[in-house]
Short mmCIF file of C-alpha atoms in Angstrom, two decimals:
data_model
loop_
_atom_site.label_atom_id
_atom_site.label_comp_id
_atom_site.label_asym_id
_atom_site.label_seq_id
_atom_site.Cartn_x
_atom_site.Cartn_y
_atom_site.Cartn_z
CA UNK A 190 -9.37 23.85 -1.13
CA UNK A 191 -8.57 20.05 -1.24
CA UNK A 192 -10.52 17.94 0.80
CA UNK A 193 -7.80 16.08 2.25
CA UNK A 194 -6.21 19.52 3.86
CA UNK A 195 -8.39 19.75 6.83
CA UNK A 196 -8.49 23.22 8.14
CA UNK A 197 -10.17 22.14 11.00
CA UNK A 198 -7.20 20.39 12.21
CA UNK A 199 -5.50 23.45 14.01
CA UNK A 200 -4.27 24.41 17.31
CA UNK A 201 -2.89 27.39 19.08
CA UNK A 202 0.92 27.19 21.08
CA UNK A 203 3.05 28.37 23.12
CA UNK A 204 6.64 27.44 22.67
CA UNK A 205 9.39 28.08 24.67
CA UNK A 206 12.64 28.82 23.04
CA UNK A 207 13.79 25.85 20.73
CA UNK A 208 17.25 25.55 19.96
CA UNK A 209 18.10 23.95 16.68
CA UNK A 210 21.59 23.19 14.57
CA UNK A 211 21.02 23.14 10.97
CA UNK A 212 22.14 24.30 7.78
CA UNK A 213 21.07 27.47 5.84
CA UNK A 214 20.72 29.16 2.87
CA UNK A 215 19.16 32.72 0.99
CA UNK A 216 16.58 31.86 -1.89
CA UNK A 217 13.32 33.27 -3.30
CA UNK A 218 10.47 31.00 -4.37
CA UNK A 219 11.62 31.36 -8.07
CA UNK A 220 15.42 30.62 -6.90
CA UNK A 221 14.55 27.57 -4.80
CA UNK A 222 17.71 25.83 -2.99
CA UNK A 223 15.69 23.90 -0.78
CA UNK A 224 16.57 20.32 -2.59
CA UNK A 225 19.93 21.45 -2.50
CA UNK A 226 19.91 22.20 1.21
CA UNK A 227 17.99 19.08 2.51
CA UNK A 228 20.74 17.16 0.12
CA UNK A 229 23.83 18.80 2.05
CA UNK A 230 22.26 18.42 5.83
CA UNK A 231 20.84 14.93 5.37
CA UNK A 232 23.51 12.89 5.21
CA UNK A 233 25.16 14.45 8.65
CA UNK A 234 22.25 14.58 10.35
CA UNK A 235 23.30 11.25 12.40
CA UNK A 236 26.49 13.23 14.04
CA UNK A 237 24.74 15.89 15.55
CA UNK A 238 25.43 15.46 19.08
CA UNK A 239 22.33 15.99 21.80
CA UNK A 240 19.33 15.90 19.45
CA UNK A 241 15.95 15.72 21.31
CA UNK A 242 14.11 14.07 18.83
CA UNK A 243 13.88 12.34 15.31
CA UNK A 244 12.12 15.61 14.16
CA UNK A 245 13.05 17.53 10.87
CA UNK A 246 12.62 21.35 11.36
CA UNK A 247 12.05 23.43 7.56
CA UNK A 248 12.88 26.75 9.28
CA UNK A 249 12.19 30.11 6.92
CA UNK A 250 13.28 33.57 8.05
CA UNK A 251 11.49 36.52 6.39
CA UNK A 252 12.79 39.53 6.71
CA UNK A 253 9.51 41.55 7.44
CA UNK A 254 6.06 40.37 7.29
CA UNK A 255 5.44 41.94 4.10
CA UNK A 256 6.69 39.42 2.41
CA UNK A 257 3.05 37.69 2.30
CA UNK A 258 0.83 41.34 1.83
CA UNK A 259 3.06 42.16 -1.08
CA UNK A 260 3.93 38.88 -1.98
CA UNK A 261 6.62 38.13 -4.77
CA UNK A 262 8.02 35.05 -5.87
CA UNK A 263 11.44 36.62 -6.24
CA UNK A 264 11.79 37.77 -2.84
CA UNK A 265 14.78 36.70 -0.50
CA UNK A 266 14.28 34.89 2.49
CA UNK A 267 16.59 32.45 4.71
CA UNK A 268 15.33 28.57 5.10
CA UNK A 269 17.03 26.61 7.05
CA UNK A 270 17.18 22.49 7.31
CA UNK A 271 17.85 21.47 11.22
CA UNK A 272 17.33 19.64 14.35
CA UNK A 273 16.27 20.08 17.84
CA UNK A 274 19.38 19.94 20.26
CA UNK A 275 19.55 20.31 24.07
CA UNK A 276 22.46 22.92 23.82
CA UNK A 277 24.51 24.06 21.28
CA UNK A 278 28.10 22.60 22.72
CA UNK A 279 28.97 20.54 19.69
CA UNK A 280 28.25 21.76 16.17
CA UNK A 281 30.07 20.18 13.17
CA UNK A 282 31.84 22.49 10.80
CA UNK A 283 29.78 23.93 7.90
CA UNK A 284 26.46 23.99 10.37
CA UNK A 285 25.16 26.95 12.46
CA UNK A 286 22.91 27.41 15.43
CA UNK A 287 19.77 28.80 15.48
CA UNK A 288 16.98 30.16 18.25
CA UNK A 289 13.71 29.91 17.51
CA UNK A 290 12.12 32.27 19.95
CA UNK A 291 9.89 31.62 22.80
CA UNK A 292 6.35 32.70 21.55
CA UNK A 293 2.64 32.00 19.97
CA UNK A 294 2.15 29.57 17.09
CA UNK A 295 -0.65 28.65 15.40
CA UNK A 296 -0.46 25.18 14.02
CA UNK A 297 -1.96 23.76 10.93
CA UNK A 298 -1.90 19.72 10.03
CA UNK A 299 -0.98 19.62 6.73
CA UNK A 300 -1.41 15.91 4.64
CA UNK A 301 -0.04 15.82 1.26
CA UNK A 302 2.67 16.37 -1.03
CA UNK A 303 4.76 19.59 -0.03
CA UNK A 304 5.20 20.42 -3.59
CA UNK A 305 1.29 21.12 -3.64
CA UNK A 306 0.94 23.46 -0.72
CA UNK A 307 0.79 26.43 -2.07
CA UNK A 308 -3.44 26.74 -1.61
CA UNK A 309 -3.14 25.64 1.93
CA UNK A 310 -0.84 28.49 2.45
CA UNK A 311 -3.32 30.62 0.56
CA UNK A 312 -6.01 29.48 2.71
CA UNK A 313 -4.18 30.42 5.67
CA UNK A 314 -2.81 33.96 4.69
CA UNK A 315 -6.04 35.09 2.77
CA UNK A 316 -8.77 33.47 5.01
CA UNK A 317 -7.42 32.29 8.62
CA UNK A 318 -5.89 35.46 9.06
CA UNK A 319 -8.38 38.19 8.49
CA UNK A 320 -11.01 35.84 10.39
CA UNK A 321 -8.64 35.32 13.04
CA UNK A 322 -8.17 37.44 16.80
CA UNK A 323 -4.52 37.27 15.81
CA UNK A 324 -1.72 39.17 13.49
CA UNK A 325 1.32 37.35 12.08
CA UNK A 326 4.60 37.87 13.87
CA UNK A 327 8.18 38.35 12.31
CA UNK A 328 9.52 35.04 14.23
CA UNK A 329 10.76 32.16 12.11
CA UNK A 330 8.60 30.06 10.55
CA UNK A 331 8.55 25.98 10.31
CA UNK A 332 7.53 22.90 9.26
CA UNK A 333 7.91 19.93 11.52
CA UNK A 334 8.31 16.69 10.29
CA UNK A 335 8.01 13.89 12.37
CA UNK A 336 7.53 10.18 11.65
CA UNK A 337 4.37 10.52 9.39
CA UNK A 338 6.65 13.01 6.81
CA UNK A 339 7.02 10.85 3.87
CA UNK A 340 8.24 13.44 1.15
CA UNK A 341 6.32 13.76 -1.45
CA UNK A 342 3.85 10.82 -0.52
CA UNK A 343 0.27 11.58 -0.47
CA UNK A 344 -0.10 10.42 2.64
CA UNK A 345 2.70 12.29 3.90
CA UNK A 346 1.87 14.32 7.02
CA UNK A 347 3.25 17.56 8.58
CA UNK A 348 2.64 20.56 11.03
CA UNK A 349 3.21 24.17 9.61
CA UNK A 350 3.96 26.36 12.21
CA UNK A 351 3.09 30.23 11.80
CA UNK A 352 4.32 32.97 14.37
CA UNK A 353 1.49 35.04 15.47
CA UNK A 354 0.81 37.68 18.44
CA UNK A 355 -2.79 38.80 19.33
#
């Protein structure tokens, strides 16, 4: 595990629902569309009406949770690029609304470049986990990227957030 990924840096929380307008799109690990996504939302992000925040959410929608026990590079999930909105009363054509749903996350501070994530995600499905008092939930999954996201930087900082229920 890479020093600079500091496990330690964790927290457990409770979210209410969080409403989000965004983009989407089906892909697999081995069929990745994210670069393609992020370059279609990106550039319209500045019309969407009633944001809450400067925050990027990097939403992915598994279908069941065995898509990490059985874990294949060629299985389909949804991802989704978005924003946090007060309501949904304005969306612009070719965008879509989406609910994240009021529950338990737990949290993991993530520094580096996303492209080398992969044993950080490892760490967390193959060691958290089974040491942990909690299961992993079929809600959405994100990553929240606030001011210190700097693609792939280095130094660029983000929060994974992982659905989980005791």
């Amino acid at each position: 595990m890479n020093p600079d990924h500091n496990t330690q840096e964790l927290r457990i929380e409770s979210v209410n629902d969080i409403l989000l307008i965004g983009m989407k799109r089906r892909m697999s690990l081995t069929q990745n569309r994210t670069f393609e996504l992020w370059r279609h939302f990106s550039p319209l992000i500045g019309k969407i009406q009633n944001r809450l925040n400067s925050n990027l959410y990097s939403v992915e929608i598994f279908d069941d949770t065995t898509f990490f026990k059985a874990f294949s590079p060629n299985v389909e999930f949804e991802k989704w690029a978005a924003v946090e909105v007060k309501d949904f009363n304005f969306i612009l054509e070719g965008m879509s609304q989406l609910v994240i749903p009021k529950g338990l996350y737990v949290v993991f501070k993530y520094k580096g470049k996303p492209s080398e994530a992969q044993e950080f995600f490892q760490y967390i499905y193959s060691s958290w986990f089974p040491g942990s008092n909690y299961k992993l939930d079929t809600r959405p999954h994100f990553a929240l990227m606030g001011e210190k996201y700097k693609g792939e930087d280095p130094d660029s900082e983000e929060e994974f957030w992982i659905p989980i229920k005791k």
